[in-house]
Amino acid sequence: MTRTSYPTDLTDEQWHAIAALVPKPKPGGRPAKYCRRDILNAVLYQTRNGGVWRAMPHDLPPYRIVFHYFRQWQKDGTWDRIHDRLRTRVRRQVDKTAKPTAAILDSQSVKTTEQGGPKGYDAGKKNQRAQTACGC
């Protein structure tokens, strides 16, 4: 089935850069109905546009399949390997070492302690309005 592409779809060059890192279908059993690139494009669509998984467009693979692979690749480290490959590639393009040697943390994004807890004291206040006899 052909469909018009979404802005989040991988180009051929992008797909070839990470295709080897995406797990192949397991041998035996029923053959895969959707190619891995279509599943990855659906995950990218979902992560870019947000919303509920069930609201994915109908021209992408079914949300249950896409979510299954999203979680499976999260658990087996596929996303980490893709991220590492792309980070290394970008850093080499700008003549930096493959792995970063420093990190910058901002106090707005990294919270160190919880501040809060109970505040004030209400002293068991009751409603000060006059009550009617019938409770209305």
mmCIF file with all atom_site columns, C-alpha atoms in Angstrom:
data_model
loop_
_atom_site.group_PDB
_atom_site.id
_atom_site.type_symbol
_atom_site.label_atom_id
_atom_site.label_alt_id
_atom_site.label_comp_id
_atom_site.label_asym_id
_atom_site.label_entity_id
_atom_site.label_seq_id
_atom_site.pdbx_PDB_ins_code
_atom_site.Cartn_x
_atom_site.Cartn_y
_atom_site.Cartn_z
_atom_site.occupancy
_atom_site.B_iso_or_equiv
_atom_site.pdbx_formal_charge
_atom_site.auth_seq_id
_atom_site.auth_comp_id
_atom_site.auth_asym_id
_atom_site.auth_atom_id
_atom_site.pdbx_PDB_model_num
ATOM 1   C CA . MET A 1 1   ? 0.000   0.000   0.000  1.00 0.00 ? 1   MET A CA 1
ATOM 2   C CA . THR A 1 2   ? 1.417   3.373   -0.931 1.00 0.00 ? 2   THR A CA 1
ATOM 3   C CA . ARG A 1 3   ? 0.709   6.501   1.076  1.00 0.00 ? 3   ARG A CA 1
ATOM 4   C CA . THR A 1 4   ? 1.777   10.088  1.043  1.00 0.00 ? 4   THR A CA 1
ATOM 5   C CA . SER A 1 5   ? 4.687   10.686  3.342  1.00 0.00 ? 5   SER A CA 1
ATOM 6   C CA . TYR A 1 6   ? 4.564   12.595  6.608  1.00 0.00 ? 6   TYR A CA 1
ATOM 7   C CA . PRO A 1 7   ? 7.198   15.189  7.540  1.00 0.00 ? 7   PRO A CA 1
ATOM 8   C CA . THR A 1 8   ? 8.434   12.761  10.212 1.00 0.00 ? 8   THR A CA 1
ATOM 9   C CA . ASP A 1 9   ? 9.104   9.908   7.769  1.00 0.00 ? 9   ASP A CA 1
ATOM 10  C CA . LEU A 1 10  ? 12.713  8.820   7.368  1.00 0.00 ? 10  LEU A CA 1
ATOM 11  C CA . THR A 1 11  ? 14.491  9.639   4.141  1.00 0.00 ? 11  THR A CA 1
ATOM 12  C CA . ASP A 1 12  ? 16.340  6.826   2.376  1.00 0.00 ? 12  ASP A CA 1
ATOM 13  C CA . GLU A 1 13  ? 19.651  8.198   3.658  1.00 0.00 ? 13  GLU A CA 1
ATOM 14  C CA . GLN A 1 14  ? 18.376  8.351   7.247  1.00 0.00 ? 14  GLN A CA 1
ATOM 15  C CA . TRP A 1 15  ? 16.953  4.832   7.026  1.00 0.00 ? 15  TRP A CA 1
ATOM 16  C CA . HIS A 1 16  ? 20.225  3.404   5.678  1.00 0.00 ? 16  HIS A CA 1
ATOM 17  C CA . ALA A 1 17  ? 22.118  5.025   8.560  1.00 0.00 ? 17  ALA A CA 1
ATOM 18  C CA . ILE A 1 18  ? 20.124  3.102   11.183 1.00 0.00 ? 18  ILE A CA 1
ATOM 19  C CA . ALA A 1 19  ? 18.587  0.106   9.360  1.00 0.00 ? 19  ALA A CA 1
ATOM 20  C CA . ALA A 1 20  ? 21.237  -2.291  10.659 1.00 0.00 ? 20  ALA A CA 1
ATOM 21  C CA . LEU A 1 21  ? 20.371  -1.343  14.259 1.00 0.00 ? 21  LEU A CA 1
ATOM 22  C CA . VAL A 1 22  ? 16.657  -2.159  13.958 1.00 0.00 ? 22  VAL A CA 1
ATOM 23  C CA . PRO A 1 23  ? 16.023  -5.805  14.886 1.00 0.00 ? 23  PRO A CA 1
ATOM 24  C CA . LYS A 1 24  ? 14.967  -8.062  12.032 1.00 0.00 ? 24  LYS A CA 1
ATOM 25  C CA . PRO A 1 25  ? 11.799  -10.175 12.273 1.00 0.00 ? 25  PRO A CA 1
ATOM 26  C CA . LYS A 1 26  ? 12.324  -13.419 14.157 1.00 0.00 ? 26  LYS A CA 1
ATOM 27  C CA . PRO A 1 27  ? 12.709  -16.527 11.986 1.00 0.00 ? 27  PRO A CA 1
ATOM 28  C CA . GLY A 1 28  ? 9.862   -18.986 11.850 1.00 0.00 ? 28  GLY A CA 1
ATOM 29  C CA . GLY A 1 29  ? 6.243   -18.312 12.570 1.00 0.00 ? 29  GLY A CA 1
ATOM 30  C CA . ARG A 1 30  ? 4.066   -15.938 10.638 1.00 0.00 ? 30  ARG A CA 1
ATOM 31  C CA . PRO A 1 31  ? 5.882   -13.540 8.302  1.00 0.00 ? 31  PRO A CA 1
ATOM 32  C CA . ALA A 1 32  ? 5.915   -9.879  9.301  1.00 0.00 ? 32  ALA A CA 1
ATOM 33  C CA . LYS A 1 33  ? 2.998   -7.938  7.847  1.00 0.00 ? 33  LYS A CA 1
ATOM 34  C CA . TYR A 1 34  ? 4.634   -4.508  8.210  1.00 0.00 ? 34  TYR A CA 1
ATOM 35  C CA . CYS A 1 35  ? 8.204   -3.609  7.366  1.00 0.00 ? 35  CYS A CA 1
ATOM 36  C CA . ARG A 1 36  ? 10.391  -2.206  10.106 1.00 0.00 ? 36  ARG A CA 1
ATOM 37  C CA . ARG A 1 37  ? 10.756  1.129   8.331  1.00 0.00 ? 37  ARG A CA 1
ATOM 38  C CA . ASP A 1 38  ? 6.960   1.637   8.353  1.00 0.00 ? 38  ASP A CA 1
ATOM 39  C CA . ILE A 1 39  ? 6.859   0.817   12.063 1.00 0.00 ? 39  ILE A CA 1
ATOM 40  C CA . LEU A 1 40  ? 9.719   3.204   12.778 1.00 0.00 ? 40  LEU A CA 1
ATOM 41  C CA . ASN A 1 41  ? 8.016   5.939   10.720 1.00 0.00 ? 41  ASN A CA 1
ATOM 42  C CA . ALA A 1 42  ? 4.853   5.432   12.784 1.00 0.00 ? 42  ALA A CA 1
ATOM 43  C CA . VAL A 1 43  ? 6.817   5.736   16.050 1.00 0.00 ? 43  VAL A CA 1
ATOM 44  C CA . LEU A 1 44  ? 8.447   8.921   14.789 1.00 0.00 ? 44  LEU A CA 1
ATOM 45  C CA . TYR A 1 45  ? 5.038   10.294  13.798 1.00 0.00 ? 45  TYR A CA 1
ATOM 46  C CA . GLN A 1 46  ? 3.676   9.556   17.250 1.00 0.00 ? 46  GLN A CA 1
ATOM 47  C CA . THR A 1 47  ? 6.612   10.999  19.161 1.00 0.00 ? 47  THR A CA 1
ATOM 48  C CA . ARG A 1 48  ? 6.644   14.185  17.082 1.00 0.00 ? 48  ARG A CA 1
ATOM 49  C CA . ASN A 1 49  ? 2.891   14.822  17.082 1.00 0.00 ? 49  ASN A CA 1
ATOM 50  C CA . GLY A 1 50  ? 1.958   13.365  20.463 1.00 0.00 ? 50  GLY A CA 1
ATOM 51  C CA . GLY A 1 51  ? -1.564  12.348  21.328 1.00 0.00 ? 51  GLY A CA 1
ATOM 52  C CA . VAL A 1 52  ? -2.957  8.968   22.191 1.00 0.00 ? 52  VAL A CA 1
ATOM 53  C CA . TRP A 1 53  ? -1.667  5.871   20.461 1.00 0.00 ? 53  TRP A CA 1
ATOM 54  C CA . ARG A 1 54  ? -5.177  4.858   19.403 1.00 0.00 ? 54  ARG A CA 1
ATOM 55  C CA . ALA A 1 55  ? -5.527  8.102   17.418 1.00 0.00 ? 55  ALA A CA 1
ATOM 56  C CA . MET A 1 56  ? -2.736  7.290   14.951 1.00 0.00 ? 56  MET A CA 1
ATOM 57  C CA . PRO A 1 57  ? -3.646  7.792   11.282 1.00 0.00 ? 57  PRO A CA 1
ATOM 58  C CA . HIS A 1 58  ? -5.136  4.765   9.556  1.00 0.00 ? 58  HIS A CA 1
ATOM 59  C CA . ASP A 1 59  ? -2.534  4.730   6.809  1.00 0.00 ? 59  ASP A CA 1
ATOM 60  C CA . LEU A 1 60  ? 0.174   3.815   9.344  1.00 0.00 ? 60  LEU A CA 1
ATOM 61  C CA . PRO A 1 61  ? 0.485   0.340   10.880 1.00 0.00 ? 61  PRO A CA 1
ATOM 62  C CA . PRO A 1 62  ? -2.044  -0.365  13.672 1.00 0.00 ? 62  PRO A CA 1
ATOM 63  C CA . TYR A 1 63  ? -1.235  1.353   16.950 1.00 0.00 ? 63  TYR A CA 1
ATOM 64  C CA . ARG A 1 64  ? -1.010  -1.937  18.871 1.00 0.00 ? 64  ARG A CA 1
ATOM 65  C CA . ILE A 1 65  ? 1.771   -3.187  16.607 1.00 0.00 ? 65  ILE A CA 1
ATOM 66  C CA . VAL A 1 66  ? 3.589   0.143   16.659 1.00 0.00 ? 66  VAL A CA 1
ATOM 67  C CA . PHE A 1 67  ? 3.358   0.425   20.454 1.00 0.00 ? 67  PHE A CA 1
ATOM 68  C CA . HIS A 1 68  ? 4.486   -3.198  20.861 1.00 0.00 ? 68  HIS A CA 1
ATOM 69  C CA . TYR A 1 69  ? 7.679   -2.557  18.898 1.00 0.00 ? 69  TYR A CA 1
ATOM 70  C CA . PHE A 1 70  ? 8.226   0.819   20.549 1.00 0.00 ? 70  PHE A CA 1
ATOM 71  C CA . ARG A 1 71  ? 8.239   -0.850  24.003 1.00 0.00 ? 71  ARG A CA 1
ATOM 72  C CA . GLN A 1 72  ? 10.198  -3.891  22.832 1.00 0.00 ? 72  GLN A CA 1
ATOM 73  C CA . TRP A 1 73  ? 12.922  -1.713  21.308 1.00 0.00 ? 73  TRP A CA 1
ATOM 74  C CA . GLN A 1 74  ? 12.929  0.387   24.456 1.00 0.00 ? 74  GLN A CA 1
ATOM 75  C CA . LYS A 1 75  ? 13.516  -2.687  26.609 1.00 0.00 ? 75  LYS A CA 1
ATOM 76  C CA . ASP A 1 76  ? 16.181  -4.291  24.413 1.00 0.00 ? 76  ASP A CA 1
ATOM 77  C CA . GLY A 1 77  ? 18.197  -1.078  23.980 1.00 0.00 ? 77  GLY A CA 1
ATOM 78  C CA . THR A 1 78  ? 17.491  -0.478  20.287 1.00 0.00 ? 78  THR A CA 1
ATOM 79  C CA . TRP A 1 79  ? 16.630  3.189   20.891 1.00 0.00 ? 79  TRP A CA 1
ATOM 80  C CA . ASP A 1 80  ? 19.842  3.679   22.866 1.00 0.00 ? 80  ASP A CA 1
ATOM 81  C CA . ARG A 1 81  ? 21.916  2.141   20.063 1.00 0.00 ? 81  ARG A CA 1
ATOM 82  C CA . ILE A 1 82  ? 20.209  4.348   17.457 1.00 0.00 ? 82  ILE A CA 1
ATOM 83  C CA . HIS A 1 83  ? 20.778  7.422   19.612 1.00 0.00 ? 83  HIS A CA 1
ATOM 84  C CA . ASP A 1 84  ? 24.441  6.559   20.152 1.00 0.00 ? 84  ASP A CA 1
ATOM 85  C CA . ARG A 1 85  ? 25.022  5.968   16.427 1.00 0.00 ? 85  ARG A CA 1
ATOM 86  C CA . LEU A 1 86  ? 23.408  9.265   15.455 1.00 0.00 ? 86  LEU A CA 1
ATOM 87  C CA . ARG A 1 87  ? 25.187  11.222  18.201 1.00 0.00 ? 87  ARG A CA 1
ATOM 88  C CA . THR A 1 88  ? 28.545  9.829   17.079 1.00 0.00 ? 88  THR A CA 1
ATOM 89  C CA . ARG A 1 89  ? 27.783  10.664  13.453 1.00 0.00 ? 89  ARG A CA 1
ATOM 90  C CA . VAL A 1 90  ? 26.789  14.262  14.234 1.00 0.00 ? 90  VAL A CA 1
ATOM 91  C CA . ARG A 1 91  ? 29.782  14.846  16.504 1.00 0.00 ? 91  ARG A CA 1
ATOM 92  C CA . ARG A 1 92  ? 32.214  13.554  13.865 1.00 0.00 ? 92  ARG A CA 1
ATOM 93  C CA . GLN A 1 93  ? 30.671  15.870  11.267 1.00 0.00 ? 93  GLN A CA 1
ATOM 94  C CA . VAL A 1 94  ? 31.604  18.855  13.443 1.00 0.00 ? 94  VAL A CA 1
ATOM 95  C CA . ASP A 1 95  ? 35.098  17.514  14.274 1.00 0.00 ? 95  ASP A CA 1
ATOM 96  C CA . LYS A 1 96  ? 34.422  16.518  17.877 1.00 0.00 ? 96  LYS A CA 1
ATOM 97  C CA . THR A 1 97  ? 35.238  13.312  19.704 1.00 0.00 ? 97  THR A CA 1
ATOM 98  C CA . ALA A 1 98  ? 32.666  10.571  19.223 1.00 0.00 ? 98  ALA A CA 1
ATOM 99  C CA . LYS A 1 99  ? 31.552  10.620  22.853 1.00 0.00 ? 99  LYS A CA 1
ATOM 100 C CA . PRO A 1 100 ? 30.945  13.799  24.832 1.00 0.00 ? 100 PRO A CA 1
ATOM 101 C CA . THR A 1 101 ? 33.357  14.464  27.680 1.00 0.00 ? 101 THR A CA 1
ATOM 102 C CA . ALA A 1 102 ? 31.267  17.003  29.599 1.00 0.00 ? 102 ALA A CA 1
ATOM 103 C CA . ALA A 1 103 ? 27.652  17.815  30.334 1.00 0.00 ? 103 ALA A CA 1
ATOM 104 C CA . ILE A 1 104 ? 25.923  21.022  31.311 1.00 0.00 ? 104 ILE A CA 1
ATOM 105 C CA . LEU A 1 105 ? 23.078  20.790  33.784 1.00 0.00 ? 105 LEU A CA 1
ATOM 106 C CA . ASP A 1 106 ? 20.715  23.649  34.396 1.00 0.00 ? 106 ASP A CA 1
ATOM 107 C CA . SER A 1 107 ? 19.008  24.221  37.755 1.00 0.00 ? 107 SER A CA 1
ATOM 108 C CA . GLN A 1 108 ? 15.727  24.782  35.917 1.00 0.00 ? 108 GLN A CA 1
ATOM 109 C CA . SER A 1 109 ? 15.767  21.274  34.501 1.00 0.00 ? 109 SER A CA 1
ATOM 110 C CA . VAL A 1 110 ? 17.427  19.312  37.323 1.00 0.00 ? 110 VAL A CA 1
ATOM 111 C CA . LYS A 1 111 ? 15.711  19.482  40.689 1.00 0.00 ? 111 LYS A CA 1
ATOM 112 C CA . THR A 1 112 ? 17.759  18.337  43.658 1.00 0.00 ? 112 THR A CA 1
ATOM 113 C CA . THR A 1 113 ? 15.275  18.378  46.531 1.00 0.00 ? 113 THR A CA 1
ATOM 114 C CA . GLU A 1 114 ? 11.586  18.408  47.027 1.00 0.00 ? 114 GLU A CA 1
ATOM 115 C CA . GLN A 1 115 ? 10.360  21.584  48.584 1.00 0.00 ? 115 GLN A CA 1
ATOM 116 C CA . GLY A 1 116 ? 6.871   21.561  49.813 1.00 0.00 ? 116 GLY A CA 1
ATOM 117 C CA . GLY A 1 117 ? 4.920   19.466  52.183 1.00 0.00 ? 117 GLY A CA 1
ATOM 118 C CA . PRO A 1 118 ? 2.029   20.665  54.310 1.00 0.00 ? 118 PRO A CA 1
ATOM 119 C CA . LYS A 1 119 ? 1.610   24.397  54.524 1.00 0.00 ? 119 LYS A CA 1
ATOM 120 C CA . GLY A 1 120 ? -0.542  26.380  56.882 1.00 0.00 ? 120 GLY A CA 1
ATOM 121 C CA . TYR A 1 121 ? -2.977  25.224  59.505 1.00 0.00 ? 121 TYR A CA 1
ATOM 122 C CA . ASP A 1 122 ? -6.750  25.373  59.213 1.00 0.00 ? 122 ASP A CA 1
ATOM 123 C CA . ALA A 1 123 ? -7.572  24.738  62.893 1.00 0.00 ? 123 ALA A CA 1
ATOM 124 C CA . GLY A 1 124 ? -10.605 22.667  62.005 1.00 0.00 ? 124 GLY A CA 1
ATOM 125 C CA . LYS A 1 125 ? -12.481 25.611  60.528 1.00 0.00 ? 125 LYS A CA 1
ATOM 126 C CA . LYS A 1 126 ? -16.185 25.165  59.969 1.00 0.00 ? 126 LYS A CA 1
ATOM 127 C CA . ASN A 1 127 ? -18.389 26.904  57.494 1.00 0.00 ? 127 ASN A CA 1
ATOM 128 C CA . GLN A 1 128 ? -19.279 30.234  59.120 1.00 0.00 ? 128 GLN A CA 1
ATOM 129 C CA . ARG A 1 129 ? -22.518 30.678  57.164 1.00 0.00 ? 129 ARG A CA 1
ATOM 130 C CA . ALA A 1 130 ? -25.762 30.366  59.055 1.00 0.00 ? 130 ALA A CA 1
ATOM 131 C CA . GLN A 1 131 ? -27.423 26.963  58.758 1.00 0.00 ? 131 GLN A CA 1
ATOM 132 C CA . THR A 1 132 ? -31.127 26.594  58.185 1.00 0.00 ? 132 THR A CA 1
ATOM 133 C CA . ALA A 1 133 ? -33.218 24.177  60.182 1.00 0.00 ? 133 ALA A CA 1
ATOM 134 C CA . CYS A 1 134 ? -34.170 22.018  57.163 1.00 0.00 ? 134 CYS A CA 1
ATOM 135 C CA . GLY A 1 135 ? -30.540 21.634  55.992 1.00 0.00 ? 135 GLY A CA 1
ATOM 136 C CA . CYS A 1 136 ? -31.213 23.398  52.650 1.00 0.00 ? 136 CYS A CA 1
#
